[in-house]
Amino acid sequence: MTYDLLIDAGNTRIKWALAAPGAALGNWVAQGAHMHADAAEFPTALIAALGAVPAVGRVLIANVAGQPARDMLASWLAAPQLPVQQQAIEWFASVPQRAGVRNAYRNPAQLGCDRFAAAIGAHALCPGKAIVIANCGTATTIDAITADGTFLGGMILPGLGLMATSLARNTAQLPQVKPGKLPEGFADNTDDAILSGCLAAQSGAIERAFELHQAVECIISGGAAPYIAPAVPVPYRHVENIVMIGLHAALRSA
């Protein structure tokens, strides 16, 4: 019996999950996440998790963190302590069609591989539905997938943290605020006013995409999702890591 290893190297964190053969989407044997600053912990955690499985048959990696992250991951996966064959490793890329999703980007290869994976995951979770998927991380991406699985395109905007940091860095008197609960009504202090404005911008973009696409469901994912989702005025489902689920769906369809 061989297991599947899925890795999502994003702008802020490296996430991984181990799936048993035939497992339901998102049903992991083990999983973990490491900030890039603490990335040295990744191989140790992975070695510990893989020590409990007979072998890794396939590895699928989505990397949007650039060549240094790719080189680092390739080096770690070549470690003799890991039961990973190099020929089993695939670097996930955006292609015209995969796993029931057609990529309608003008240049399909230009689409970020994390967005393509998220689209595959969303379509696998909601087949036959017009969906909007909002992945709220360092950047927030909001994409539209048709009921028959066509990725139409979407929006990219600064993530919640970037919005707040931009105000703090580029204005003389505004403080750095941390993500939190949406203040009720109009904010009566500067911290809440910044947070309210940033959350309104995020939720408003999601609402706009939902209405434009005439979607029936919205999937919200990413590290900032717990803060943004309660502010979204359309029906939504919070999914922990839609990119990882998309990678899993892509492997299951192979």
PDB file of N, CA and C in Angstrom, residues 21-104:
ATOM      1  N   PRO A  21      -4.634   5.579   0.326  1.00  0.00           N
ATOM      2  CA  PRO A  21      -5.290   5.236  -0.947  1.00  0.00           C
ATOM      3  C   PRO A  21      -6.805   5.208  -0.798  1.00  0.00           C
ATOM      4  N   GLY A  22      -7.491   5.869  -1.726  1.00  0.00           N
ATOM      5  CA  GLY A  22      -8.944   5.874  -1.720  1.00  0.00           C
ATOM      6  C   GLY A  22      -9.592   6.732  -0.659  1.00  0.00           C
ATOM      7  N   ALA A  23      -8.803   7.518   0.065  1.00  0.00           N
ATOM      8  CA  ALA A  23      -9.367   8.354   1.130  1.00  0.00           C
ATOM      9  C   ALA A  23     -10.280   9.432   0.561  1.00  0.00           C
ATOM     10  N   ALA A  24     -11.291   9.809   1.334  1.00  0.00           N
ATOM     11  CA  ALA A  24     -12.167  10.904   0.936  1.00  0.00           C
ATOM     12  C   ALA A  24     -11.372  12.198   0.882  1.00  0.00           C
ATOM     13  N   LEU A  25     -11.834  13.137   0.054  1.00  0.00           N
ATOM     14  CA  LEU A  25     -11.143  14.412  -0.071  1.00  0.00           C
ATOM     15  C   LEU A  25     -11.008  15.092   1.294  1.00  0.00           C
ATOM     16  N   GLY A  26      -9.792  15.489   1.618  1.00  0.00           N
ATOM     17  CA  GLY A  26      -9.554  16.191   2.871  1.00  0.00           C
ATOM     18  C   GLY A  26      -9.412  15.291   4.080  1.00  0.00           C
ATOM     19  N   ASN A  27      -9.439  13.986   3.876  1.00  0.00           N
ATOM     20  CA  ASN A  27      -9.278  13.044   4.993  1.00  0.00           C
ATOM     21  C   ASN A  27      -7.810  12.637   5.053  1.00  0.00           C
ATOM     22  N   TRP A  28      -7.046  13.281   5.941  1.00  0.00           N
ATOM     23  CA  TRP A  28      -5.604  13.103   5.975  1.00  0.00           C
ATOM     24  C   TRP A  28      -5.179  12.139   7.073  1.00  0.00           C
ATOM     25  N   VAL A  29      -4.157  11.357   6.778  1.00  0.00           N
ATOM     26  CA  VAL A  29      -3.512  10.526   7.794  1.00  0.00           C
ATOM     27  C   VAL A  29      -2.699  11.416   8.732  1.00  0.00           C
ATOM     28  N   ALA A  30      -2.055  12.413   8.165  1.00  0.00           N
ATOM     29  CA  ALA A  30      -1.270  13.385   8.932  1.00  0.00           C
ATOM     30  C   ALA A  30      -1.187  14.655   8.117  1.00  0.00           C
ATOM     31  N   GLN A  31      -0.952  15.766   8.803  1.00  0.00           N
ATOM     32  CA  GLN A  31      -0.816  17.046   8.113  1.00  0.00           C
ATOM     33  C   GLN A  31      -0.007  17.996   8.978  1.00  0.00           C
ATOM     34  N   GLY A  32       0.484  19.072   8.348  1.00  0.00           N
ATOM     35  CA  GLY A  32       1.242  20.056   9.092  1.00  0.00           C
ATOM     36  C   GLY A  32       1.377  21.339   8.305  1.00  0.00           C
ATOM     37  N   ALA A  33       1.836  22.386   8.961  1.00  0.00           N
ATOM     38  CA  ALA A  33       2.054  23.682   8.318  1.00  0.00           C
ATOM     39  C   ALA A  33       3.208  24.385   9.021  1.00  0.00           C
ATOM     40  N   HIS A  34       4.059  25.027   8.249  1.00  0.00           N
ATOM     41  CA  HIS A  34       5.243  25.686   8.786  1.00  0.00           C
ATOM     42  C   HIS A  34       5.427  27.030   8.094  1.00  0.00           C
ATOM     43  N   MET A  35       5.641  28.066   8.877  1.00  0.00           N
ATOM     44  CA  MET A  35       5.974  29.355   8.312  1.00  0.00           C
ATOM     45  C   MET A  35       7.317  29.239   7.590  1.00  0.00           C
ATOM     46  N   HIS A  36       7.518  30.053   6.552  1.00  0.00           N
ATOM     47  CA  HIS A  36       8.791  29.991   5.828  1.00  0.00           C
ATOM     48  C   HIS A  36       9.969  30.274   6.762  1.00  0.00           C
ATOM     49  N   ALA A  37       9.752  31.120   7.758  1.00  0.00           N
ATOM     50  CA  ALA A  37      10.827  31.423   8.703  1.00  0.00           C
ATOM     51  C   ALA A  37      11.196  30.200   9.544  1.00  0.00           C
ATOM     52  N   ASP A  38      10.253  29.281   9.692  1.00  0.00           N
ATOM     53  CA  ASP A  38      10.487  28.060  10.476  1.00  0.00           C
ATOM     54  C   ASP A  38      10.517  26.830   9.580  1.00  0.00           C
ATOM     55  N   ALA A  39      10.844  27.019   8.320  1.00  0.00           N
ATOM     56  CA  ALA A  39      10.752  25.923   7.355  1.00  0.00           C
ATOM     57  C   ALA A  39      11.684  24.772   7.680  1.00  0.00           C
ATOM     58  N   ALA A  40      12.719  25.008   8.466  1.00  0.00           N
ATOM     59  CA  ALA A  40      13.642  23.925   8.813  1.00  0.00           C
ATOM     60  C   ALA A  40      12.946  22.818   9.606  1.00  0.00           C
ATOM     61  N   GLU A  41      11.792  23.142  10.207  1.00  0.00           N
ATOM     62  CA  GLU A  41      11.038  22.134  10.950  1.00  0.00           C
ATOM     63  C   GLU A  41      10.302  21.168  10.016  1.00  0.00           C
ATOM     64  N   PHE A  42      10.129  21.569   8.762  1.00  0.00           N
ATOM     65  CA  PHE A  42       9.334  20.770   7.823  1.00  0.00           C
ATOM     66  C   PHE A  42       9.873  19.354   7.637  1.00  0.00           C
ATOM     67  N   PRO A  43      11.166  19.171   7.324  1.00  0.00           N
ATOM     68  CA  PRO A  43      11.619  17.801   7.086  1.00  0.00           C
ATOM     69  C   PRO A  43      11.518  16.909   8.307  1.00  0.00           C
ATOM     70  N   THR A  44      11.757  17.473   9.500  1.00  0.00           N
ATOM     71  CA  THR A  44      11.658  16.670  10.716  1.00  0.00           C
ATOM     72  C   THR A  44      10.240  16.170  10.935  1.00  0.00           C
ATOM     73  N   ALA A  45       9.265  17.065  10.755  1.00  0.00           N
ATOM     74  CA  ALA A  45       7.856  16.680  10.919  1.00  0.00           C
ATOM     75  C   ALA A  45       7.445  15.662   9.860  1.00  0.00           C
ATOM     76  N   LEU A  46       7.926  15.861   8.652  1.00  0.00           N
ATOM     77  CA  LEU A  46       7.567  14.954   7.566  1.00  0.00           C
ATOM     78  C   LEU A  46       8.171  13.571   7.781  1.00  0.00           C
ATOM     79  N   ILE A  47       9.419  13.524   8.204  1.00  0.00           N
ATOM     80  CA  ILE A  47      10.067  12.244   8.477  1.00  0.00           C
ATOM     81  C   ILE A  47       9.304  11.481   9.561  1.00  0.00           C
ATOM     82  N   ALA A  48       8.874  12.199  10.597  1.00  0.00           N
ATOM     83  CA  ALA A  48       8.116  11.550  11.668  1.00  0.00           C
ATOM     84  C   ALA A  48       6.799  10.982  11.149  1.00  0.00           C
ATOM     85  N   ALA A  49       6.108  11.744  10.291  1.00  0.00           N
ATOM     86  CA  ALA A  49       4.813  11.292   9.772  1.00  0.00           C
ATOM     87  C   ALA A  49       4.983  10.126   8.808  1.00  0.00           C
ATOM     88  N   LEU A  50       5.993  10.200   7.946  1.00  0.00           N
ATOM     89  CA  LEU A  50       6.181   9.156   6.947  1.00  0.00           C
ATOM     90  C   LEU A  50       6.732   7.867   7.549  1.00  0.00           C
ATOM     91  N   GLY A  51       7.281   7.981   8.743  1.00  0.00           N
ATOM     92  CA  GLY A  51       7.770   6.775   9.399  1.00  0.00           C
ATOM     93  C   GLY A  51       6.663   5.798   9.742  1.00  0.00           C
ATOM     94  N   ALA A  52       5.405   6.275   9.757  1.00  0.00           N
ATOM     95  CA  ALA A  52       4.273   5.425  10.119  1.00  0.00           C
ATOM     96  C   ALA A  52       3.586   4.808   8.912  1.00  0.00           C
ATOM     97  N   VAL A  53       4.076   5.093   7.695  1.00  0.00           N
ATOM     98  CA  VAL A  53       3.437   4.548   6.492  1.00  0.00           C
ATOM     99  C   VAL A  53       4.442   3.688   5.731  1.00  0.00           C
ATOM    100  N   PRO A  54       3.963   2.703   4.982  1.00  0.00           N
ATOM    101  CA  PRO A  54       4.875   1.790   4.279  1.00  0.00           C
ATOM    102  C   PRO A  54       5.705   2.475   3.194  1.00  0.00           C
ATOM    103  N   ALA A  55       5.037   3.323   2.400  1.00  0.00           N
ATOM    104  CA  ALA A  55       5.740   3.966   1.291  1.00  0.00           C
ATOM    105  C   ALA A  55       4.903   5.109   0.746  1.00  0.00           C
ATOM    106  N   VAL A  56       5.587   6.030   0.077  1.00  0.00           N
ATOM    107  CA  VAL A  56       4.907   7.124  -0.618  1.00  0.00           C
ATOM    108  C   VAL A  56       4.951   6.825  -2.108  1.00  0.00           C
ATOM    109  N   GLY A  57       3.771   6.675  -2.707  1.00  0.00           N
ATOM    110  CA  GLY A  57       3.718   6.342  -4.126  1.00  0.00           C
ATOM    111  C   GLY A  57       3.755   7.554  -5.028  1.00  0.00           C
ATOM    112  N   ARG A  58       3.114   8.646  -4.579  1.00  0.00           N
ATOM    113  CA  ARG A  58       3.037   9.844  -5.410  1.00  0.00           C
ATOM    114  C   ARG A  58       3.189  11.082  -4.540  1.00  0.00           C
ATOM    115  N   VAL A  59       3.854  12.087  -5.093  1.00  0.00           N
ATOM    116  CA  VAL A  59       4.009  13.383  -4.428  1.00  0.00           C
ATOM    117  C   VAL A  59       3.577  14.458  -5.410  1.00  0.00           C
ATOM    118  N   LEU A  60       2.665  15.322  -4.980  1.00  0.00           N
ATOM    119  CA  LEU A  60       2.214  16.426  -5.825  1.00  0.00           C
ATOM    120  C   LEU A  60       2.431  17.720  -5.069  1.00  0.00           C
ATOM    121  N   ILE A  61       3.165  18.645  -5.690  1.00  0.00           N
ATOM    122  CA  ILE A  61       3.567  19.884  -5.020  1.00  0.00           C
ATOM    123  C   ILE A  61       3.082  21.090  -5.817  1.00  0.00           C
ATOM    124  N   ALA A  62       2.352  21.989  -5.154  1.00  0.00           N
ATOM    125  CA  ALA A  62       2.009  23.298  -5.714  1.00  0.00           C
ATOM    126  C   ALA A  62       2.914  24.328  -5.034  1.00  0.00           C
ATOM    127  N   ASN A  63       3.703  25.033  -5.823  1.00  0.00           N
ATOM    128  CA  ASN A  63       4.655  25.989  -5.271  1.00  0.00           C
ATOM    129  C   ASN A  63       4.485  27.346  -5.935  1.00  0.00           C
ATOM    130  N   VAL A  64       4.106  28.350  -5.149  1.00  0.00           N
ATOM    131  CA  VAL A  64       4.052  29.721  -5.653  1.00  0.00           C
ATOM    132  C   VAL A  64       5.084  30.602  -4.943  1.00  0.00           C
ATOM    133  N   ALA A  65       6.003  29.971  -4.211  1.00  0.00           N
ATOM    134  CA  ALA A  65       6.994  30.706  -3.430  1.00  0.00           C
ATOM    135  C   ALA A  65       8.321  30.866  -4.152  1.00  0.00           C
ATOM    136  N   GLY A  66       8.376  30.487  -5.436  1.00  0.00           N
ATOM    137  CA  GLY A  66       9.563  30.752  -6.224  1.00  0.00           C
ATOM    138  C   GLY A  66      10.579  29.622  -6.230  1.00  0.00           C
ATOM    139  N   GLN A  67      11.651  29.842  -6.988  1.00  0.00           N
ATOM    140  CA  GLN A  67      12.679  28.820  -7.175  1.00  0.00           C
ATOM    141  C   GLN A  67      13.386  28.431  -5.885  1.00  0.00           C
ATOM    142  N   PRO A  68      13.699  29.384  -4.972  1.00  0.00           N
ATOM    143  CA  PRO A  68      14.357  28.964  -3.726  1.00  0.00           C
ATOM    144  C   PRO A  68      13.537  27.943  -2.943  1.00  0.00           C
ATOM    145  N   ALA A  69      12.217  28.137  -2.896  1.00  0.00           N
ATOM    146  CA  ALA A  69      11.370  27.176  -2.184  1.00  0.00           C
ATOM    147  C   ALA A  69      11.371  25.832  -2.900  1.00  0.00           C
ATOM    148  N   ARG A  70      11.337  25.873  -4.226  1.00  0.00           N
ATOM    149  CA  ARG A  70      11.372  24.621  -4.986  1.00  0.00           C
ATOM    150  C   ARG A  70      12.678  23.858  -4.731  1.00  0.00           C
ATOM    151  N   ASP A  71      13.798  24.575  -4.770  1.00  0.00           N
ATOM    152  CA  ASP A  71      15.087  23.928  -4.526  1.00  0.00           C
ATOM    153  C   ASP A  71      15.141  23.338  -3.119  1.00  0.00           C
ATOM    154  N   MET A  72      14.628  24.067  -2.145  1.00  0.00           N
ATOM    155  CA  MET A  72      14.636  23.604  -0.759  1.00  0.00           C
ATOM    156  C   MET A  72      13.791  22.340  -0.605  1.00  0.00           C
ATOM    157  N   LEU A  73      12.589  22.340  -1.177  1.00  0.00           N
ATOM    158  CA  LEU A  73      11.717  21.175  -1.074  1.00  0.00           C
ATOM    159  C   LEU A  73      12.337  19.968  -1.786  1.00  0.00           C
ATOM    160  N   ALA A  74      12.905  20.191  -2.964  1.00  0.00           N
ATOM    161  CA  ALA A  74      13.523  19.091  -3.704  1.00  0.00           C
ATOM    162  C   ALA A  74      14.669  18.471  -2.910  1.00  0.00           C
ATOM    163  N   SER A  75      15.441  19.323  -2.231  1.00  0.00           N
ATOM    164  CA  SER A  75      16.553  18.826  -1.428  1.00  0.00           C
ATOM    165  C   SER A  75      16.051  17.991  -0.259  1.00  0.00           C
ATOM    166  N   TRP A  76      15.023  18.490   0.413  1.00  0.00           N
ATOM    167  CA  TRP A  76      14.487  17.745   1.550  1.00  0.00           C
ATOM    168  C   TRP A  76      13.886  16.418   1.133  1.00  0.00           C
ATOM    169  N   LEU A  77      13.165  16.405   0.020  1.00  0.00           N
ATOM    170  CA  LEU A  77      12.515  15.174  -0.424  1.00  0.00           C
ATOM    171  C   LEU A  77      13.517  14.138  -0.918  1.00  0.00           C
ATOM    172  N   ALA A  78      14.739  14.570  -1.191  1.00  0.00           N
ATOM    173  CA  ALA A  78      15.789  13.638  -1.611  1.00  0.00           C
ATOM    174  C   ALA A  78      16.525  13.031  -0.424  1.00  0.00           C
ATOM    175  N   ALA A  79      16.164  13.441   0.792  1.00  0.00           N
ATOM    176  CA  ALA A  79      16.838  12.927   1.981  1.00  0.00           C
ATOM    177  C   ALA A  79      16.657  11.413   2.090  1.00  0.00           C
ATOM    178  N   PRO A  80      17.701  10.681   2.453  1.00  0.00           N
ATOM    179  CA  PRO A  80      17.605   9.219   2.520  1.00  0.00           C
ATOM    180  C   PRO A  80      16.608   8.718   3.563  1.00  0.00           C
ATOM    181  N   GLN A  81      16.273   9.565   4.554  1.00  0.00           N
ATOM    182  CA  GLN A  81      15.327   9.136   5.592  1.00  0.00           C
ATOM    183  C   GLN A  81      13.888   9.084   5.089  1.00  0.00           C
ATOM    184  N   LEU A  82      13.626   9.689   3.930  1.00  0.00           N
ATOM    185  CA  LEU A  82      12.259   9.754   3.415  1.00  0.00           C
ATOM    186  C   LEU A  82      12.034   8.668   2.368  1.00  0.00           C
ATOM    187  N   PRO A  83      10.923   7.924   2.503  1.00  0.00           N
ATOM    188  CA  PRO A  83      10.630   6.857   1.537  1.00  0.00           C
ATOM    189  C   PRO A  83       9.981   7.400   0.269  1.00  0.00           C
ATOM    190  N   VAL A  84      10.681   8.339  -0.397  1.00  0.00           N
ATOM    191  CA  VAL A  84      10.125   9.003  -1.581  1.00  0.00           C
ATOM    192  C   VAL A  84      11.036   8.744  -2.780  1.00  0.00           C
ATOM    193  N   GLN A  85      10.485   8.178  -3.821  1.00  0.00           N
ATOM    194  CA  GLN A  85      11.223   8.013  -5.068  1.00  0.00           C
ATOM    195  C   GLN A  85      11.129   9.298  -5.881  1.00  0.00           C
ATOM    196  N   GLN A  86      12.256   9.766  -6.404  1.00  0.00           N
ATOM    197  CA  GLN A  86      12.268  11.040  -7.122  1.00  0.00           C
ATOM    198  C   GLN A  86      11.350  11.034  -8.343  1.00  0.00           C
ATOM    199  N   GLN A  87      11.178   9.883  -8.970  1.00  0.00           N
ATOM    200  CA  GLN A  87      10.289   9.811 -10.128  1.00  0.00           C
ATOM    201  C   GLN A  87       8.824   9.923  -9.728  1.00  0.00           C
ATOM    202  N   ALA A  88       8.549   9.839  -8.431  1.00  0.00           N
ATOM    203  CA  ALA A  88       7.167   9.946  -7.953  1.00  0.00           C
ATOM    204  C   ALA A  88       6.743  11.397  -7.751  1.00  0.00           C
ATOM    205  N   ILE A  89       7.690  12.340  -7.850  1.00  0.00           N
ATOM    206  CA  ILE A  89       7.404  13.745  -7.544  1.00  0.00           C
ATOM    207  C   ILE A  89       6.904  14.466  -8.790  1.00  0.00           C
ATOM    208  N   GLU A  90       5.780  15.150  -8.652  1.00  0.00           N
ATOM    209  CA  GLU A  90       5.237  15.991  -9.730  1.00  0.00           C
ATOM    210  C   GLU A  90       5.054  17.404  -9.199  1.00  0.00           C
ATOM    211  N   TRP A  91       5.527  18.378  -9.965  1.00  0.00           N
ATOM    212  CA  TRP A  91       5.335  19.785  -9.621  1.00  0.00           C
ATOM    213  C   TRP A  91       4.060  20.241 -10.337  1.00  0.00           C
ATOM    214  N   PHE A  92       3.030  20.482  -9.551  1.00  0.00           N
ATOM    215  CA  PHE A  92       1.724  20.817 -10.113  1.00  0.00           C
ATOM    216  C   PHE A  92       1.797  22.134 -10.870  1.00  0.00           C
ATOM    217  N   ALA A  93       1.185  22.173 -12.051  1.00  0.00           N
ATOM    218  CA  ALA A  93       1.197  23.378 -12.888  1.00  0.00           C
ATOM    219  C   ALA A  93      -0.183  23.580 -13.498  1.00  0.00           C
ATOM    220  N   SER A  94      -0.468  24.804 -13.867  1.00  0.00           N
ATOM    221  CA  SER A  94      -1.734  25.123 -14.517  1.00  0.00           C
ATOM    222  C   SER A  94      -1.670  24.698 -15.979  1.00  0.00           C
ATOM    223  N   VAL A  95      -2.611  23.899 -16.383  1.00  0.00           N
ATOM    224  CA  VAL A  95      -2.696  23.367 -17.746  1.00  0.00           C
ATOM    225  C   VAL A  95      -4.099  23.637 -18.278  1.00  0.00           C
ATOM    226  N   PRO A  96      -4.341  23.428 -19.566  1.00  0.00           N
ATOM    227  CA  PRO A  96      -5.670  23.730 -20.112  1.00  0.00           C
ATOM    228  C   PRO A  96      -6.806  22.937 -19.471  1.00  0.00           C
ATOM    229  N   GLN A  97      -6.528  21.711 -19.025  1.00  0.00           N
ATOM    230  CA  GLN A  97      -7.610  20.919 -18.435  1.00  0.00           C
ATOM    231  C   GLN A  97      -7.030  19.851 -17.511  1.00  0.00           C
ATOM    232  N   ARG A  98      -7.663  19.681 -16.357  1.00  0.00           N
ATOM    233  CA  ARG A  98      -7.273  18.604 -15.456  1.00  0.00           C
ATOM    234  C   ARG A  98      -8.385  18.359 -14.443  1.00  0.00           C
ATOM    235  N   ALA A  99      -8.604  17.098 -14.122  1.00  0.00           N
ATOM    236  CA  ALA A  99      -9.524  16.688 -13.059  1.00  0.00           C
ATOM    237  C   ALA A  99     -10.914  17.296 -13.225  1.00  0.00           C
ATOM    238  N   GLY A 100     -11.386  17.387 -14.462  1.00  0.00           N
ATOM    239  CA  GLY A 100     -12.738  17.877 -14.708  1.00  0.00           C
ATOM    240  C   GLY A 100     -12.883  19.374 -14.747  1.00  0.00           C
ATOM    241  N   VAL A 101     -11.773  20.110 -14.662  1.00  0.00           N
ATOM    242  CA  VAL A 101     -11.814  21.580 -14.710  1.00  0.00           C
ATOM    243  C   VAL A 101     -11.094  22.064 -15.970  1.00  0.00           C
ATOM    244  N   ARG A 102     -11.779  22.893 -16.744  1.00  0.00           N
ATOM    245  CA  ARG A 102     -11.181  23.502 -17.940  1.00  0.00           C
ATOM    246  C   ARG A 102     -10.699  24.897 -17.582  1.00  0.00           C
ATOM    247  N   ASN A 103      -9.448  25.175 -17.896  1.00  0.00           N
ATOM    248  CA  ASN A 103      -8.805  26.440 -17.573  1.00  0.00           C
ATOM    249  C   ASN A 103      -9.027  27.423 -18.722  1.00  0.00           C
ATOM    250  N   ALA A 104      -9.924  28.406 -18.516  1.00  0.00           N
ATOM    251  CA  ALA A 104     -10.252  29.362 -19.570  1.00  0.00           C
ATOM    252  C   ALA A 104      -9.433  30.647 -19.471  1.00  0.00           C
TER     253      ALA A 104
END
